[in-house]
Short mmCIF file of C-alpha atoms in Angstrom, two decimals:
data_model
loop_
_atom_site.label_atom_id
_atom_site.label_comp_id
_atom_site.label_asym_id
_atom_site.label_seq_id
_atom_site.Cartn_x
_atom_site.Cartn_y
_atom_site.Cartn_z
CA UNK A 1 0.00 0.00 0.00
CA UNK A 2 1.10 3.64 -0.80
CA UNK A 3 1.46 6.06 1.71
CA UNK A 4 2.51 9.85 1.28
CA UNK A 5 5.32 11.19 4.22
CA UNK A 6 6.79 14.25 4.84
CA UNK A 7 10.78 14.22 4.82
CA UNK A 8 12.54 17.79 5.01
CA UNK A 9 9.34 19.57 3.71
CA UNK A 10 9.52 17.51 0.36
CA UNK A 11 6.88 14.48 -0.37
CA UNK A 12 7.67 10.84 -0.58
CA UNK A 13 5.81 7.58 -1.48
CA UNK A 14 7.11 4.57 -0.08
CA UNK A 15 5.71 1.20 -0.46
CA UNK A 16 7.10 -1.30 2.64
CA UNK A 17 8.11 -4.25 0.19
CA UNK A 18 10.23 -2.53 -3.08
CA UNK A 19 8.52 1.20 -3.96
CA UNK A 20 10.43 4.52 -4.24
CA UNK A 21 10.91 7.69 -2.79
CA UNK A 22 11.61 10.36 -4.54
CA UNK A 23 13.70 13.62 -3.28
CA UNK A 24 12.60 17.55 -3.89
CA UNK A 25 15.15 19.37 -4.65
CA UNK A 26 16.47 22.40 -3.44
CA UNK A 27 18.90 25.49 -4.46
CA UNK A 28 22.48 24.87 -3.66
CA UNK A 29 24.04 26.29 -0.70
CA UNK A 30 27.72 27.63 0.48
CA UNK A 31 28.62 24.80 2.54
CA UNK A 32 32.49 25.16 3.97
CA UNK A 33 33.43 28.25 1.69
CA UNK A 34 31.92 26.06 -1.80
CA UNK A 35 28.63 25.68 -3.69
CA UNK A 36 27.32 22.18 -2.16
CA UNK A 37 24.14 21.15 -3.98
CA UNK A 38 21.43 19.24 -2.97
CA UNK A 39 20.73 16.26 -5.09
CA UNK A 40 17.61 14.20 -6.04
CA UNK A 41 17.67 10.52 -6.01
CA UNK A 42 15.37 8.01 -4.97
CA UNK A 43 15.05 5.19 -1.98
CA UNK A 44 14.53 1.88 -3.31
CA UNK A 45 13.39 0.11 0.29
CA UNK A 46 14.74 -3.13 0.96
CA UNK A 47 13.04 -6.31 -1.02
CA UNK A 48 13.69 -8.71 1.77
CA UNK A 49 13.38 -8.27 5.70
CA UNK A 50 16.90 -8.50 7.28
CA UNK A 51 19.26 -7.51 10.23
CA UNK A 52 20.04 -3.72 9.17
CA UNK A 53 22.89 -3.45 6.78
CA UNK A 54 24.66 -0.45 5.52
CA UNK A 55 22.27 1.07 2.29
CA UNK A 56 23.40 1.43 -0.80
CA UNK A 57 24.10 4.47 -2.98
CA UNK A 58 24.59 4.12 -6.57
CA UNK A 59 26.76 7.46 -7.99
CA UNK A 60 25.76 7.13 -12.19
CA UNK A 61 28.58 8.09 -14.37
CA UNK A 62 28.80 11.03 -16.67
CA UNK A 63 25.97 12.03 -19.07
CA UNK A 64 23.99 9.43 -16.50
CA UNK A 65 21.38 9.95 -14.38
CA UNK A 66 19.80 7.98 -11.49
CA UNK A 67 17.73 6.22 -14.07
CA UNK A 68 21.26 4.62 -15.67
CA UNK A 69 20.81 1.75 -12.71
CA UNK A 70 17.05 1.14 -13.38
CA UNK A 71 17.66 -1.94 -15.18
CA UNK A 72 19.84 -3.08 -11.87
CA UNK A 73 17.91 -2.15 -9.43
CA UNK A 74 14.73 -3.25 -10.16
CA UNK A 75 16.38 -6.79 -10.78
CA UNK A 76 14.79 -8.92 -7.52
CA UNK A 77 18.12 -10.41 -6.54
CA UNK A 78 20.03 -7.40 -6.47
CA UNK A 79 21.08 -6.49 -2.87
CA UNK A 80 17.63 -7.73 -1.92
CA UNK A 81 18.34 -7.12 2.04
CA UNK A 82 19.59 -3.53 1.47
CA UNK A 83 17.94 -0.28 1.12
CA UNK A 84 19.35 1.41 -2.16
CA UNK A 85 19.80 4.99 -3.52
CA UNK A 86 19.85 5.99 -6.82
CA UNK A 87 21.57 9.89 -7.11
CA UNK A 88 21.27 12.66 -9.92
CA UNK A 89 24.36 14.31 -9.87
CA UNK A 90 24.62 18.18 -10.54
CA UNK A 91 24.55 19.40 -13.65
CA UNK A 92 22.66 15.63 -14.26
CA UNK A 93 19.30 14.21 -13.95
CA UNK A 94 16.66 16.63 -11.74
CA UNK A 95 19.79 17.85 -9.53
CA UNK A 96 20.41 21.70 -9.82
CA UNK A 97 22.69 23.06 -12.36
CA UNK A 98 25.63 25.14 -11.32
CA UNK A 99 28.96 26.39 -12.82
CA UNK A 100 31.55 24.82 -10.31
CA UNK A 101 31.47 21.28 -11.15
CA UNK A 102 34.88 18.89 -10.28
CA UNK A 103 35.67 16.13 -8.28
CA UNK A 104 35.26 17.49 -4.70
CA UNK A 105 32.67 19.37 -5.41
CA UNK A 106 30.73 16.08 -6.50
CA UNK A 107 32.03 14.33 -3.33
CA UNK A 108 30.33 17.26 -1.14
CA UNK A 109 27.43 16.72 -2.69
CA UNK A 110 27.36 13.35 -1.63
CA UNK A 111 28.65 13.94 1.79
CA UNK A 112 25.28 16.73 2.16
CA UNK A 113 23.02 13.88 1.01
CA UNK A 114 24.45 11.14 3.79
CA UNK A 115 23.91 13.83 6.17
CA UNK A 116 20.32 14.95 5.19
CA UNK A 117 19.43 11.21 5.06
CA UNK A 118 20.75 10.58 8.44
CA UNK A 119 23.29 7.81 6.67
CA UNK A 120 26.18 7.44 8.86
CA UNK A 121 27.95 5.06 6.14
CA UNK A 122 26.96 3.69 3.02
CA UNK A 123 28.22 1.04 0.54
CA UNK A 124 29.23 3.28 -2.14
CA UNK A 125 28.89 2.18 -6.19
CA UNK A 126 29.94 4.39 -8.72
CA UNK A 127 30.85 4.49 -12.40
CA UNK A 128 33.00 6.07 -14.10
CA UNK A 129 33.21 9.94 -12.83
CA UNK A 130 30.68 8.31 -9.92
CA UNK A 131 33.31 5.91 -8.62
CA UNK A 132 36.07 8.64 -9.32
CA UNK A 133 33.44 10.42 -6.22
CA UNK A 134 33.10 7.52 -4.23
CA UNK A 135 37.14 6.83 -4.38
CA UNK A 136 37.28 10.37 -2.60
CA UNK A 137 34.99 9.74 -0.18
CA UNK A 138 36.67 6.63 0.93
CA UNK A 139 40.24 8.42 0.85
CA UNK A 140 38.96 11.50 2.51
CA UNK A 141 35.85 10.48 5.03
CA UNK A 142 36.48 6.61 5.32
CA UNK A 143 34.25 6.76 8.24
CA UNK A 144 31.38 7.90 5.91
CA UNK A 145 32.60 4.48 3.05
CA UNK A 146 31.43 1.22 4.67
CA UNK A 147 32.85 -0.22 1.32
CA UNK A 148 33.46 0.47 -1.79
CA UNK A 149 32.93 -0.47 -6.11
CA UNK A 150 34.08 1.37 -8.80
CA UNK A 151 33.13 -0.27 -12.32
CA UNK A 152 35.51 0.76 -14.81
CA UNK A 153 37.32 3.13 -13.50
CA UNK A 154 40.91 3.86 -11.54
CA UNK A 155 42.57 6.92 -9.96
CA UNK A 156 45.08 7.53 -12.55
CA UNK A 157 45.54 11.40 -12.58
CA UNK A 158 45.09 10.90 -16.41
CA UNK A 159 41.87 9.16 -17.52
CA UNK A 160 42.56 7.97 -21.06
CA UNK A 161 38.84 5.42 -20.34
CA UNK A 162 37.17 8.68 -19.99
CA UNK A 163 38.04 10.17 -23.50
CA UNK A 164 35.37 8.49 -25.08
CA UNK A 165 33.26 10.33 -22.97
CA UNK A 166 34.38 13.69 -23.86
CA UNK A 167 33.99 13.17 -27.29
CA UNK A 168 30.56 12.63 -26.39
CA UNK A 169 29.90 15.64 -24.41
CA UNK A 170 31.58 17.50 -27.41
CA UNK A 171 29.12 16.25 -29.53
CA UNK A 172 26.00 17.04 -27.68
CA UNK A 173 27.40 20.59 -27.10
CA UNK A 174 27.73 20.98 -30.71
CA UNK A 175 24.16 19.96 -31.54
CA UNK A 176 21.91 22.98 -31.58
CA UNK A 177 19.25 21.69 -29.93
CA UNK A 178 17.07 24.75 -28.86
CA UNK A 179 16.29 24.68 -33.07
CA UNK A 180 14.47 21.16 -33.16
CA UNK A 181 10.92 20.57 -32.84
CA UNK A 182 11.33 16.99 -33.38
CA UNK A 183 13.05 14.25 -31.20
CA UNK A 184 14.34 12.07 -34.21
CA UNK A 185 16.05 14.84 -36.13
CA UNK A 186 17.89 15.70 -32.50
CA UNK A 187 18.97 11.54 -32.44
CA UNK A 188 19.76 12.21 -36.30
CA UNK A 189 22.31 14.75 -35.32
CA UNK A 190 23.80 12.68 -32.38
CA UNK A 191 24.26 10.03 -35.11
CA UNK A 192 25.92 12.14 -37.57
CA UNK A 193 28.56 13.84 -34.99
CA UNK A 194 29.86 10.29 -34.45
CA UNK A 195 27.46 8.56 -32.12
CA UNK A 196 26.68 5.53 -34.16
CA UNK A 197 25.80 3.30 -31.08
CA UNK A 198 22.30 3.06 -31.68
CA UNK A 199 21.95 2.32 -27.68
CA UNK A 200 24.25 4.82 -26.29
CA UNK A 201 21.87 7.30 -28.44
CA UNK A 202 18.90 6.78 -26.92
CA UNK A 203 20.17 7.05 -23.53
CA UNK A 204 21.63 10.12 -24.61
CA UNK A 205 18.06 10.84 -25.86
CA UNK A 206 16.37 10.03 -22.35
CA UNK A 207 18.29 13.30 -21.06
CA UNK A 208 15.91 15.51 -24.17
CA UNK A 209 13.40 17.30 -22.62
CA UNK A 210 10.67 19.67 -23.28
CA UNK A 211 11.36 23.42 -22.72
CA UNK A 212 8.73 24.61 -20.50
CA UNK A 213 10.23 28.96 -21.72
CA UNK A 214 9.96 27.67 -25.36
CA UNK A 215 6.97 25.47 -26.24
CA UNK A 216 7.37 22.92 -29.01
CA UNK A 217 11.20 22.93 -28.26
CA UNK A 218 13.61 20.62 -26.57
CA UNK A 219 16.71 20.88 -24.31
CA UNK A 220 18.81 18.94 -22.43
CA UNK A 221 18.65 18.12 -18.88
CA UNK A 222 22.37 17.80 -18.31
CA UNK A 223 23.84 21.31 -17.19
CA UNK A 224 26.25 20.66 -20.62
CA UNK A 225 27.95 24.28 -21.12
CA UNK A 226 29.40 23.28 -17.38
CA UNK A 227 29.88 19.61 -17.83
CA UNK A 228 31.78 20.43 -21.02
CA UNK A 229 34.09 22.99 -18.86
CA UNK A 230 34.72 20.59 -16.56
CA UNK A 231 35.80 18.08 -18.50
CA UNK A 232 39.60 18.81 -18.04
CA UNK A 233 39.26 18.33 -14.36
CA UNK A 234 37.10 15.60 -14.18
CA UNK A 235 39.14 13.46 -15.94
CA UNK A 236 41.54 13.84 -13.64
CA UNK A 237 42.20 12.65 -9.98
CA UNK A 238 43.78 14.36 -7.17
CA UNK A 239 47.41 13.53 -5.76
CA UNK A 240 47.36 11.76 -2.22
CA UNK A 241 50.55 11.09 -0.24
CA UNK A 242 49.94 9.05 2.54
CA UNK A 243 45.93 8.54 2.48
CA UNK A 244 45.05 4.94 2.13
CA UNK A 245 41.34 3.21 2.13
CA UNK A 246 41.63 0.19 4.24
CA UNK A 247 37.98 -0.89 4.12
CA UNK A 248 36.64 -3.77 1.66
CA UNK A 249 37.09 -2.58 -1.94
CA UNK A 250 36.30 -4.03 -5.48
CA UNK A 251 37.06 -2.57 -9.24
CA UNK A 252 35.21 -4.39 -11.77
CA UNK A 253 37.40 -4.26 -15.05
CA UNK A 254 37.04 -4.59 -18.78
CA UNK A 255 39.70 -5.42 -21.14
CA UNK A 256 41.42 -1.67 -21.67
CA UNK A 257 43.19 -2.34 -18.19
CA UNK A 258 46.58 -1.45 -17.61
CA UNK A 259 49.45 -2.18 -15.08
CA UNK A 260 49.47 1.58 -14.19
CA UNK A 261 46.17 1.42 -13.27
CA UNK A 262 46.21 -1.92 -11.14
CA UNK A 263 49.52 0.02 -9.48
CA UNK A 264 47.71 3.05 -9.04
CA UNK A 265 44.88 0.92 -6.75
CA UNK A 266 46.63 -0.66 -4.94
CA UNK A 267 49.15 1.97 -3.22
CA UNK A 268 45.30 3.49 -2.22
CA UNK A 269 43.45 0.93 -1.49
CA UNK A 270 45.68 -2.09 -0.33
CA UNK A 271 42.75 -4.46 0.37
CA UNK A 272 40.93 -4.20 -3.23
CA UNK A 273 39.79 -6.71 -5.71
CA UNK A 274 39.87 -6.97 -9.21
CA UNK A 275 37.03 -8.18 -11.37
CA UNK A 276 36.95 -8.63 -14.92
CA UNK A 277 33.70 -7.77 -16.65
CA UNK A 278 33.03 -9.30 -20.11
CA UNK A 279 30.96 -6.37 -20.80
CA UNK A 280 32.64 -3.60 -19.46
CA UNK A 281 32.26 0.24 -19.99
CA UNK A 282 31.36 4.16 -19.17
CA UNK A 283 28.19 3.03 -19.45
CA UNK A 284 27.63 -0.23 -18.11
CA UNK A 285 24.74 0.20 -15.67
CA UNK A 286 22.13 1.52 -18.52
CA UNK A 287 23.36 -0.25 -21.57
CA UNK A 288 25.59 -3.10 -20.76
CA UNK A 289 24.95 -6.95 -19.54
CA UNK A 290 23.78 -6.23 -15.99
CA UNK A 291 23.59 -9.74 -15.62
CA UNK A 292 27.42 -10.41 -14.41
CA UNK A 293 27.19 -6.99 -12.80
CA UNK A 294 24.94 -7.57 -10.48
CA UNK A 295 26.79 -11.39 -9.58
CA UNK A 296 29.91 -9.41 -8.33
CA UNK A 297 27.97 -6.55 -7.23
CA UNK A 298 26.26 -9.52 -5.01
CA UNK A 299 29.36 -11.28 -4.22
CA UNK A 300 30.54 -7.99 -2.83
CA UNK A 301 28.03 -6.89 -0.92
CA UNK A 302 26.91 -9.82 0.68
CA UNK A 303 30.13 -10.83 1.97
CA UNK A 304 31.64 -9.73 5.30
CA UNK A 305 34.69 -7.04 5.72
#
């Protein structure tokens, strides 16, 4: 049965068995001297009744949204005992839009939402730029990281996997999409910058939307003019001397993997696993096999420390 709450002056549904809750969001704030935003995301209650267990927070990658782990999460033996959280990221999804966007900004976001939610520690999952956020967390607030999984992704200060990605946001920055009245010829365009993945493009399309100042007219829910300034630094990672993450650990792999990369892991965090993923990428969660995904993802979270 459905059943409306209050939560922080914003309205939820929550059904007891497997519903969601949905955040409102509000503007961002100055938290410690920077712009911290509030994000949305949604509470996926636990499927199963069990002993309480550190939730889980999924961190989507870039271009993503909180919809990129649908597929995952609504899979019934996914982390069935554990309440999950699926985050919009700013400049992503329904979070606020704002010009500073980097790593640590990203990671404060994330630190406001475990505090609003009353999470002391979470297992955190990210991809790509997410589990760049969720490596800082761990690194910086370990206390807040009951464990960690990054899928396809490392903190090598240079992020040659990531690449791909900017060509990407290059290409929907280049599409003028505030002149289309139709959907297709906005896909069309995707297409002929270089986007021939017929998948990738319509997840790329789930982030068109209808501009509410220009009727008939579309725009993109990504905050891309600052995504596409911040690509530089995102694909990046910052330079830690003697900060190690102790806790359990996993990095699920594809086959562009390196020996620089499994070096850079493990002089962070000592105690992590590798994976290989047959199907491996940015963009895994929302257009990859979820099927050995969510086996690992499993494996990892249902085993002990």
């Amino acid at each position: 049965m459905l059943r409306m709450l209050q939560s922080r002056g914003a309205n939820e549904i929550r059904r007891r068995a497997f519903a969601t809750s949905a955040s409102a969001v509000e503007e961002p704030v100055t938290r410690k001297g920077s712009c911290t935003v509030p994000v949305a995301f949604t509470k996926f209650d636990a499927k199963e009744d069990a002993a309480p267990s550190p939730p889980v927070v999924l961190l989507h990658g870039l271009l993503g949204n909180q919809m990129s782990y649908r597929s995952l999460v609504k899979k019934p033996d996914f982390a069935p005992k554990r309440d999950i959280y699926t985050l919009d990221m700013r400049n992503h999804g329904l979070s606020p839009h704002t010009g500073e966007m980097d790593l640590h900004a990203l990671s404060r976001d994330v630190s406001l939402f475990l505090d609003n939610e009353g999470i002391e520690a979470a297992s955190i999952v990210g991809n790509n730029i997410g589990g760049k956020v969720g490596m800082i967390l761990a690194l910086e607030q370990s206390d807040r990281v009951s464990d960690l999984v990054v899928v396809d992704g490392s903190p090598l200060a240079s992020d040659k996997k990531l690449e791909f990605v900017s060509k990407i946001v290059q290409v929907i920055h280049d599409v003028e999409i505030e002149n289309y009245t139709q959907k297709k010829d906005i896909e069309e365009d995707l297409k002929k910058g270089g986007i021939e993945d017929e998948r990738l493009r319509q997840f790329l399309m789930m982030n068109v939307v209808s501009d509410s100042d220009e009727p008939g007219f579309y725009k993109w829910r990504h905050g891309i003019q600052a995504i596409q300034e911040a690509m530089p630094a995102l694909m990046t990672f910052p330079v830690y001397d003697s900060e190690t993450y102790t806790g359990k650990s996993l990095f699920a792999f594809g086959n562009q993997w390196s020996e620089e990369e499994d070096a850079a892991i493990k002089k962070l965090f000592p105690n992590a696993q590798l994976k290989r993923l047959e199907s491996a990428g940015p963009y895994i969660p929302a257009i990859g096999n979820t099927e050995e995904l969510t086996e690992i993802l499993n494996q990892h979270l249902g085993s002990k420390p």
